CSV table of C-alpha atoms in Angstrom, one decimal:
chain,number,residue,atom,x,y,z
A,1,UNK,CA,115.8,122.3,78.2
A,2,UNK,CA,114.3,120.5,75.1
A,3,UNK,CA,110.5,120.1,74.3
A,4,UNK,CA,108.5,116.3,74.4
A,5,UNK,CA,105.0,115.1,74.6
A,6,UNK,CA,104.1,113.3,77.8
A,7,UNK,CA,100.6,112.2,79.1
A,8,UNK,CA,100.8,114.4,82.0
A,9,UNK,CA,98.0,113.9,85.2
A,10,UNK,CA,96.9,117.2,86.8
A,11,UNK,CA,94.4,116.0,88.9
A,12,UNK,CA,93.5,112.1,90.1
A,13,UNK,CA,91.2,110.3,88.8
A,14,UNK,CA,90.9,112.2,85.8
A,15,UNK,CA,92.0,111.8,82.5
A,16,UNK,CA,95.8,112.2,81.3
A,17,UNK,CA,95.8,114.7,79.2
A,18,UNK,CA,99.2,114.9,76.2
A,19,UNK,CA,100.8,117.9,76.3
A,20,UNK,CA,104.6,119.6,75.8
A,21,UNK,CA,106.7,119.9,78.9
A,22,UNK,CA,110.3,120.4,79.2
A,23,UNK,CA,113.2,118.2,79.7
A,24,UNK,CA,116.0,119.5,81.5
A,25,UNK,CA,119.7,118.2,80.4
A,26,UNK,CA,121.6,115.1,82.3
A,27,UNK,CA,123.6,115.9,85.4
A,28,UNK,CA,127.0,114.0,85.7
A,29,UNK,CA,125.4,110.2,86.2
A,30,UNK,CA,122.3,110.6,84.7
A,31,UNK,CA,121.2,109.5,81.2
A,32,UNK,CA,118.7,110.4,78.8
A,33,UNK,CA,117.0,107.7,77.0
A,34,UNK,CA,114.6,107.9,73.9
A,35,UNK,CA,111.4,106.1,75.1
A,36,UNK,CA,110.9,103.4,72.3
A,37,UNK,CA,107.9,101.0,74.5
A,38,UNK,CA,106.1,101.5,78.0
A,39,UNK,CA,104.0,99.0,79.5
A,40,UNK,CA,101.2,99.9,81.3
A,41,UNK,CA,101.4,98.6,85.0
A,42,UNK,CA,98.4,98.4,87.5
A,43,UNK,CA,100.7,100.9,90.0
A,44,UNK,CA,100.5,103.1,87.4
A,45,UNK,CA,96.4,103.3,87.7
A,46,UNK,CA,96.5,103.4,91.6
A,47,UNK,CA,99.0,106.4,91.3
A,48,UNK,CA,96.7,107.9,88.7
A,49,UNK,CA,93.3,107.4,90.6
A,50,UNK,CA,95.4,108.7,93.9
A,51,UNK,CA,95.2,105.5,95.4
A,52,UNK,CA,98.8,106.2,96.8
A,53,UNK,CA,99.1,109.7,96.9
A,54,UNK,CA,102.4,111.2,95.3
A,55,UNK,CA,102.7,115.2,94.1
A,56,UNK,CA,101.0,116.3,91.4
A,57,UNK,CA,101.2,117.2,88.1
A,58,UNK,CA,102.9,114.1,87.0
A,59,UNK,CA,103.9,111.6,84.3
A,60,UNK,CA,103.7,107.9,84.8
A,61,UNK,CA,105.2,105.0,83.2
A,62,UNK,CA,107.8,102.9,84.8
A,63,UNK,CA,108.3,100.2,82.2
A,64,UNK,CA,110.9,101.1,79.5
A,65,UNK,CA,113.0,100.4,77.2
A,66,UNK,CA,114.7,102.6,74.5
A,67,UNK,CA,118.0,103.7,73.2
A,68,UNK,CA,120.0,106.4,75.2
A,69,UNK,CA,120.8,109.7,73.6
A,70,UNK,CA,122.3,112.1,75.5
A,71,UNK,CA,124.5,111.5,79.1
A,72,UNK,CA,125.8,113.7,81.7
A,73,UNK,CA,129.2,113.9,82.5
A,74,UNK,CA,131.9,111.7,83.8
A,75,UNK,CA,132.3,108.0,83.4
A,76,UNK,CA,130.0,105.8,82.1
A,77,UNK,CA,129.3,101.7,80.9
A,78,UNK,CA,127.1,103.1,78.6
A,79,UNK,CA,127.6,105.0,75.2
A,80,UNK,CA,125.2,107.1,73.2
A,81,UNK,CA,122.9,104.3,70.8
A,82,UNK,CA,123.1,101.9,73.5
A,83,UNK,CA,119.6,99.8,73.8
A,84,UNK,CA,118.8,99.8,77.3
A,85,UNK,CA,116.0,98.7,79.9
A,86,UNK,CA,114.5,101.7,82.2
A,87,UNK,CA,113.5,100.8,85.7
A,88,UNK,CA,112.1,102.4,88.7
A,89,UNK,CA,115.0,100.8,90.7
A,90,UNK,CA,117.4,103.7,91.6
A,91,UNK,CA,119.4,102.0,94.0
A,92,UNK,CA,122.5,103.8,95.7
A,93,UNK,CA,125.1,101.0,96.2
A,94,UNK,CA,126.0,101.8,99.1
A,95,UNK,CA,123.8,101.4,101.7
A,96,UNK,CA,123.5,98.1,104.1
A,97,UNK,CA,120.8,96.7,101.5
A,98,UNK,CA,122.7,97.2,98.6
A,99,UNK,CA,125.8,96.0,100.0
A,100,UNK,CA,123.6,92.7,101.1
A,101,UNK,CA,122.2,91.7,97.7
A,102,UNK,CA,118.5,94.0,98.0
A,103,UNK,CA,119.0,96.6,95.9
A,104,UNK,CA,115.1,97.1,95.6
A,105,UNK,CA,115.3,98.3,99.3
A,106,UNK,CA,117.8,100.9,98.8
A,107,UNK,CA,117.6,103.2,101.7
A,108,UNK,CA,120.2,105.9,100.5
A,109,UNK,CA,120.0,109.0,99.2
A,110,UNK,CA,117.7,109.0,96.0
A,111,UNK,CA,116.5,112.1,95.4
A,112,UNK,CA,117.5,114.1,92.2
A,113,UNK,CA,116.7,117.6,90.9
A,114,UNK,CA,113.2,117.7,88.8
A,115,UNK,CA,113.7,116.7,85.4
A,116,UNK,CA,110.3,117.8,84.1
A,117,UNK,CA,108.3,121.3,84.2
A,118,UNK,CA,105.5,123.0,82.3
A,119,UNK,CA,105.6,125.7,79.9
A,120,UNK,CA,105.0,128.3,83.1
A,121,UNK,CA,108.0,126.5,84.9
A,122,UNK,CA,106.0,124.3,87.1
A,123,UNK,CA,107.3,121.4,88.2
A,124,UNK,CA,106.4,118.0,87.3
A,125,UNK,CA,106.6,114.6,89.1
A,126,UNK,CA,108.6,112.0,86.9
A,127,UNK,CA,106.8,109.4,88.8
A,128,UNK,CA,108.6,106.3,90.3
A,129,UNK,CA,111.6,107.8,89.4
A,130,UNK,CA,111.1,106.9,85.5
A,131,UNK,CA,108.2,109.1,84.2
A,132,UNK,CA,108.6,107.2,81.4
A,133,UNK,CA,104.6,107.7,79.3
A,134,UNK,CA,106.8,110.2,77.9
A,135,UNK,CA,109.0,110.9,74.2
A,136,UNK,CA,112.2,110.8,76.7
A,137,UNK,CA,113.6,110.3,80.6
A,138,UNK,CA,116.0,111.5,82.1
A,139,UNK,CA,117.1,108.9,84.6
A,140,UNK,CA,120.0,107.8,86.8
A,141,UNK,CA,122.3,105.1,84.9
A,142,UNK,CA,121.8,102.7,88.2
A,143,UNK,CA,118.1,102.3,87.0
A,144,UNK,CA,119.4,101.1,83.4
A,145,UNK,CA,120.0,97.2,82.5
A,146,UNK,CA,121.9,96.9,78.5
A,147,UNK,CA,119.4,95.0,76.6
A,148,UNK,CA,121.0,92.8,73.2
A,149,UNK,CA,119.5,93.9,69.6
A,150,UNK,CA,117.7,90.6,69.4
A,151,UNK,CA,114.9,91.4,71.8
A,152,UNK,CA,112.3,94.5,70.6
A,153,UNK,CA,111.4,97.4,72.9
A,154,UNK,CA,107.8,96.7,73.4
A,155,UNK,CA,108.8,93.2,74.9
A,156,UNK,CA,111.9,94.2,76.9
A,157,UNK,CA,109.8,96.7,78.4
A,158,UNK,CA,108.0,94.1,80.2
A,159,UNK,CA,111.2,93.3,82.1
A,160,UNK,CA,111.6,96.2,83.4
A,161,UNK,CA,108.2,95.8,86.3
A,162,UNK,CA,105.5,93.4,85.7
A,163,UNK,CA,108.1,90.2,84.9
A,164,UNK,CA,110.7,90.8,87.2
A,165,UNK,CA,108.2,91.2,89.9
A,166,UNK,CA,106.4,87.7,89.2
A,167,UNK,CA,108.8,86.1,88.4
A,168,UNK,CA,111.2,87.2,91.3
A,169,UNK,CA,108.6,86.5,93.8
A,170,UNK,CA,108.5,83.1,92.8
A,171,UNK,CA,112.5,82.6,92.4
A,172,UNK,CA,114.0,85.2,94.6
A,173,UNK,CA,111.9,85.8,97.5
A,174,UNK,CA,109.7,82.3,98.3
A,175,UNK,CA,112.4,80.5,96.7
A,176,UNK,CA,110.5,78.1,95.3
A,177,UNK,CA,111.7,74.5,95.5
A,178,UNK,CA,111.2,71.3,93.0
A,179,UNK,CA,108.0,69.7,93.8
A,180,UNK,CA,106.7,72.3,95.9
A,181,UNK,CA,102.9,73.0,95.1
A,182,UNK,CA,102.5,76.8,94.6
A,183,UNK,CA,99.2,78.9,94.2
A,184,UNK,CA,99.2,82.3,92.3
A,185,UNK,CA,95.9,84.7,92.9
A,186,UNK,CA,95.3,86.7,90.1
A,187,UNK,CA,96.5,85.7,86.3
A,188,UNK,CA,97.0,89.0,85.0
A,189,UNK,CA,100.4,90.4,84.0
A,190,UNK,CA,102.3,89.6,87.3
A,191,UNK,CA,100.4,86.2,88.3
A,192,UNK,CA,101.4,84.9,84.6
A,193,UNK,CA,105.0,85.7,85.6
A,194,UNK,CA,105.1,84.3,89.1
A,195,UNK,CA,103.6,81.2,87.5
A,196,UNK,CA,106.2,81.4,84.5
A,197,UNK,CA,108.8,81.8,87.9
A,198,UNK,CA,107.5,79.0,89.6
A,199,UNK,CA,107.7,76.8,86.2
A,200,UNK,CA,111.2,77.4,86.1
A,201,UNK,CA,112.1,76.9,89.8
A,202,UNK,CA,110.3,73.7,89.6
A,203,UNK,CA,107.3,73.6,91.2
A,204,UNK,CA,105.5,70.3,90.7
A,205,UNK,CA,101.9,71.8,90.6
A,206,UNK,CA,100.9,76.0,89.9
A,207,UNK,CA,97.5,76.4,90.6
A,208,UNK,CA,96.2,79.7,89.3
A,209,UNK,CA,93.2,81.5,91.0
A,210,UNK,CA,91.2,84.4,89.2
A,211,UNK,CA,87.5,85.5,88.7
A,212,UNK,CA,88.0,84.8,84.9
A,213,UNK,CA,87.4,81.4,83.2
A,214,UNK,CA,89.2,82.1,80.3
A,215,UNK,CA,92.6,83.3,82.4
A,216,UNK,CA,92.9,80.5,84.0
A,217,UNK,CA,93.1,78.5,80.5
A,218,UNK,CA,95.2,81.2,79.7
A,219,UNK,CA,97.7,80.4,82.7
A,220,UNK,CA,98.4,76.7,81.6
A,221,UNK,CA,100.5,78.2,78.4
A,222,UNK,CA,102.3,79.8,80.8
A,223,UNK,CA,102.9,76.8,83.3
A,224,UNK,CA,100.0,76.5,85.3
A,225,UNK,CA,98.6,72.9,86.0
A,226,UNK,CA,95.3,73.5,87.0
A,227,UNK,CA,93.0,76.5,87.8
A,228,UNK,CA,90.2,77.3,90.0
A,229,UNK,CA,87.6,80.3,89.8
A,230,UNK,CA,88.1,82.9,92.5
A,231,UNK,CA,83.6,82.7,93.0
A,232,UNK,CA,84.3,79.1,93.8
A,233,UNK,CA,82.8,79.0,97.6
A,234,UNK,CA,86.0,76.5,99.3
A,235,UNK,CA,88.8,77.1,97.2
A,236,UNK,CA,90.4,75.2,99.9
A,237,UNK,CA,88.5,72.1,99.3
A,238,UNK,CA,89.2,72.3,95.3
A,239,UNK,CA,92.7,73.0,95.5
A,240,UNK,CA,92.9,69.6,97.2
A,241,UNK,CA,90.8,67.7,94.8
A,242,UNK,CA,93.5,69.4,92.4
A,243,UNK,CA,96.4,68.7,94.0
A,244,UNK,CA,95.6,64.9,95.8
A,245,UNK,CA,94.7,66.3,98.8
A,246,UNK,CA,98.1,68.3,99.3
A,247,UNK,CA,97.9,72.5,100.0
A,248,UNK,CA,100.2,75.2,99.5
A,249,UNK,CA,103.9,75.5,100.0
A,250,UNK,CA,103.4,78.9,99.0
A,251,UNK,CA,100.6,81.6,98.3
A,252,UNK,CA,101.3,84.7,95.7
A,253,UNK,CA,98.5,87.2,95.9
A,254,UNK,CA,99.5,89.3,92.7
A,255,UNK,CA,96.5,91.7,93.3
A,256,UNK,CA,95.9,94.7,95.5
A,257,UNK,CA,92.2,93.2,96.8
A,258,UNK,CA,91.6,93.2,99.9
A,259,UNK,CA,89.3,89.7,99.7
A,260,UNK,CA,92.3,87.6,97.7
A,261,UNK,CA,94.3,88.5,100.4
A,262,UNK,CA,92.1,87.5,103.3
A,263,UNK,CA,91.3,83.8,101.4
A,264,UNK,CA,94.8,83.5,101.3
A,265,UNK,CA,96.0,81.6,104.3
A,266,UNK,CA,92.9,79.1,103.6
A,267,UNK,CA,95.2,77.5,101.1
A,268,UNK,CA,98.7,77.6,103.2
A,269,UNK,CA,99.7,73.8,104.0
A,270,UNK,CA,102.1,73.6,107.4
A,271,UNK,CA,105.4,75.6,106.8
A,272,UNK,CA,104.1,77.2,104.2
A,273,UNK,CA,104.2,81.2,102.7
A,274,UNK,CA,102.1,83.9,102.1
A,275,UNK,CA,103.9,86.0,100.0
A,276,UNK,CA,102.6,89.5,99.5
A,277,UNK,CA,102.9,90.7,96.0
A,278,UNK,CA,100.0,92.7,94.8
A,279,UNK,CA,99.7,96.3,96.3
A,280,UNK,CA,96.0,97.5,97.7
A,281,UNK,CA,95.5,101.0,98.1
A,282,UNK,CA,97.1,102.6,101.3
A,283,UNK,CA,94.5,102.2,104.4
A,284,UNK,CA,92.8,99.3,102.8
A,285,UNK,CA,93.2,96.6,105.6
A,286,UNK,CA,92.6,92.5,105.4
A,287,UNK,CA,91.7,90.4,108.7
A,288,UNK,CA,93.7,87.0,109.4
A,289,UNK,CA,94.1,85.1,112.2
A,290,UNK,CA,97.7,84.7,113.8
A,291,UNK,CA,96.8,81.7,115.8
A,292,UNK,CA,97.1,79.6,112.9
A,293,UNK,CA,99.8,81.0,111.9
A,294,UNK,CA,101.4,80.4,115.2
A,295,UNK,CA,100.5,77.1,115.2
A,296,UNK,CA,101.2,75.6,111.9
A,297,UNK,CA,104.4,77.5,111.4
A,298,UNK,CA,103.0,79.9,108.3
A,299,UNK,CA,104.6,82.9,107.3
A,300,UNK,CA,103.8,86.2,105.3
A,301,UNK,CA,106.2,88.0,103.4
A,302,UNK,CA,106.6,90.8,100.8
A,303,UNK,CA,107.8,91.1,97.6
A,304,UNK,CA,109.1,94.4,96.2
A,305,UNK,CA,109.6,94.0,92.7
A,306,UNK,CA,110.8,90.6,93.7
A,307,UNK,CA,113.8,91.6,95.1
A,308,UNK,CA,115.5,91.8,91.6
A,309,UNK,CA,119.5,92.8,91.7
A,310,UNK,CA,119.2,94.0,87.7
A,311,UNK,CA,122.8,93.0,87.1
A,312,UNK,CA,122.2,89.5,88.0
A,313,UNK,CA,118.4,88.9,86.9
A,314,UNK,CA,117.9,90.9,83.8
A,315,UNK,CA,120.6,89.0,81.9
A,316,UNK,CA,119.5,85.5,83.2
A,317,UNK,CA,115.9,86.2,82.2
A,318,UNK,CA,116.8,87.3,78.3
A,319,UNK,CA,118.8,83.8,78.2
A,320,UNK,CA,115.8,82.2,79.1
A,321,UNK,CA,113.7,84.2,76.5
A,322,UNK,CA,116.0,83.3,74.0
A,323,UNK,CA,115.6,79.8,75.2
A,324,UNK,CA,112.0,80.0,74.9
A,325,UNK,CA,111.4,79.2,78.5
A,326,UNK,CA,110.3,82.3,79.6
A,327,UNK,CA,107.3,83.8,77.5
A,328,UNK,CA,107.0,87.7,77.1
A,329,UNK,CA,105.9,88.2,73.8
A,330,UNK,CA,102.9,86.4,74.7
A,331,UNK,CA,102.2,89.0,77.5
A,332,UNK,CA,101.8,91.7,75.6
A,333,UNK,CA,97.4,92.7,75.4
A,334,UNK,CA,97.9,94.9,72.5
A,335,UNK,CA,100.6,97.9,71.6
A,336,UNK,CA,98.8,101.8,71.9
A,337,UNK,CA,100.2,105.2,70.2
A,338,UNK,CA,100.9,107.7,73.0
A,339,UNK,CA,97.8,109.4,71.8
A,340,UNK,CA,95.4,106.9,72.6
A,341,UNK,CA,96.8,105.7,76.4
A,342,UNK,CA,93.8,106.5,78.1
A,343,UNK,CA,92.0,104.4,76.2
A,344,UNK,CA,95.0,102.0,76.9
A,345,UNK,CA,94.3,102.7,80.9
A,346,UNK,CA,90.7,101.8,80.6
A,347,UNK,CA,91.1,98.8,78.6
A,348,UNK,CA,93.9,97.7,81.2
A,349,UNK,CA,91.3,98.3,84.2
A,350,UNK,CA,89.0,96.2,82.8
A,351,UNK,CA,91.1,93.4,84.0
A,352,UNK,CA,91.6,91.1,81.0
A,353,UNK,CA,94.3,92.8,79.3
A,354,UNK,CA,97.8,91.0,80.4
A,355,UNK,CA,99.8,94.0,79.7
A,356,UNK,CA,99.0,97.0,77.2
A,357,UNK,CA,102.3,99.0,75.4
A,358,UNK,CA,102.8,102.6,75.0
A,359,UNK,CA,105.1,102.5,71.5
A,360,UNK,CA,106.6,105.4,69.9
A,361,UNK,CA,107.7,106.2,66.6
A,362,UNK,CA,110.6,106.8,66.6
């Protein structure tokens, strides 16, 4: 066992509070990486404020990216200094999911032996399988991508949640199309990405939705063509003065709110998707009426960290940062010492922030 700081939550809804826990040592398959960055992620906050239950105490923090330093034993990709991604994605590899391309919906075996406790041996939740608003993880080397030394931690990090799961909703599951016309509710950290997503598949028109005036200009550096307030009374009506009189092939709601979600379908043309992304807390429930569904040939789908396969997307998306076509630099709110994160939390609940970083020094 070896001794880090980690911003560890004992009760939810309250706040986290930096202490020393232990670390335990890497069982044969398992890594241990040096946290460098950690975004903050809305699923984070609901997790926090017990939105979706989960044991207590726990650390948070599922977007990393670091340098591993110690490794269990057998065979490995990996060596010690390696500059790696961390993600919540612990995937067997086995299973009819993972053998079909869906990694994300793993449903083997997953569980692993605690890797946290407190100094009177209590266990602690590494939540989401990273725990990662921590010095170091331990983690299984499936939920690892290699990362190249021209791209820092504090914007890799972003890769590892918020842009894989915009972005991947817009490429992976709706499969966008060129010329499609897509809306995205909500340009915070995940809309901006399923905009950037739709960009790149090559939508013809991204109109952005949100309560904020100033996110929607926002959204147009990221790809958006036009945006329109969430307060605006028939958003149905002004996306058609936006887009010549044309609706939605598809429909990202990247926020867990219940009222996005049920003016949704309003802006589905014929054929066209809902696609689920954002994640209200469990019981909330939205209303919609499956006649029009029915009859217009709609469909609703989710999107689980948009249905990423790591080996395939990560690499494709630092090209494309390299190529300057997919922004994440510009994503990043502000960058927060360990010590001030729930600060960081509150700043990121406020709802302008695009994405907040946990860095260490390292």
């Amino acid at each position: 066992m070896q001794k880090i700081r980690a911003a560890v939550c004992h009760t939810h809804g309250t706040p986290l509070r930096i202490e020393e826990v232990s670390l335990r040592a890497c069982l044969p398959g398992e890594v241990e990486v040096t946290v460098e960055a950690c975004a903050i992620c809305h699923s984070d906050i609901s997790y926090m404020e017990g939105g979706w239950g989960g044991a207590l105490p726990a650390v948070y923090g599922h977007e990393a990216a670091g340098k591993i330093t110690a490794m269990g034993d057998g065979k490995s990709r990996y060596k010690l200094g390696d500059r790696v991604l961390v993600t919540l994605i612990r995937a067997c590899g086995h299973c009819s999911p993972c053998g079909s391309g869906h990694p994300v919906a793993c449903e083997g075996d997953r569980s692993a032996p605690p890797t946290l406790s407190l100094a009177d041996g209590t266990a602690v939740e590494a939540a989401m399988y990273c725990g990662a608003f921590a010095e170091k993880v331990v983690v299984q080397e499936n939920q690892l991508a290699p990362l190249p030394a021209d791209i820092t931690a504090d914007a890799a990090s972003l890769l590892a949640c918020g842009v894989i799961t915009g972005a991947g909703a817009a490429v992976n599951t709706a499969q966008v199309r060129p010329g499609q016309t897509v809306v995205v509710i909500g340009a915070g950290g995940v809309g901006l990405n399923a905009i950037q997503g739709a960009r790149i598949a090559g939508a013809a028109q991204i109109i952005a939705v949100d309560m904020l005036p100033e996110k929607l200009d926002a959204a147009k550096d990221f790809g958006a063509t036009g945006g329109i307030l969430a307060s605006e009374p028939d958003q149905r009506a002004a996306l058609k003065a936006l887009t010549g009189g044309r609706l939605a092939d598809a429909v990202f709601v990247t926020v867990g709110v219940i009222p996005a979600y049920e003016a949704a379908p309003a802006l589905l043309a014929a054929n066209g998707q809902l696609v689920m992304v954002g994640m209200p807390h469990n019981g909330d429930l939205a209303r919609y009426d499956p006649a029009t569904f029915a009859a217009l040939g709609q469909g609703m789908i989710g999107s689980k960290m948009g249905d990423v396969v790591l080996a395939r997307d990560i690499p494709w998306m630092i090209d494309l940062y390299r190529q300057g076509r997919l922004k994440l630099d510009e994503l990043i709110s502000a960058r927060w010492p360990l010590e001030a994160i729930n600060e960081a939390v509150q700043d990121t609940k406020k709802g302008s922030a695009r994405r907040n970083v946990i860095v260490f020094d390292q």
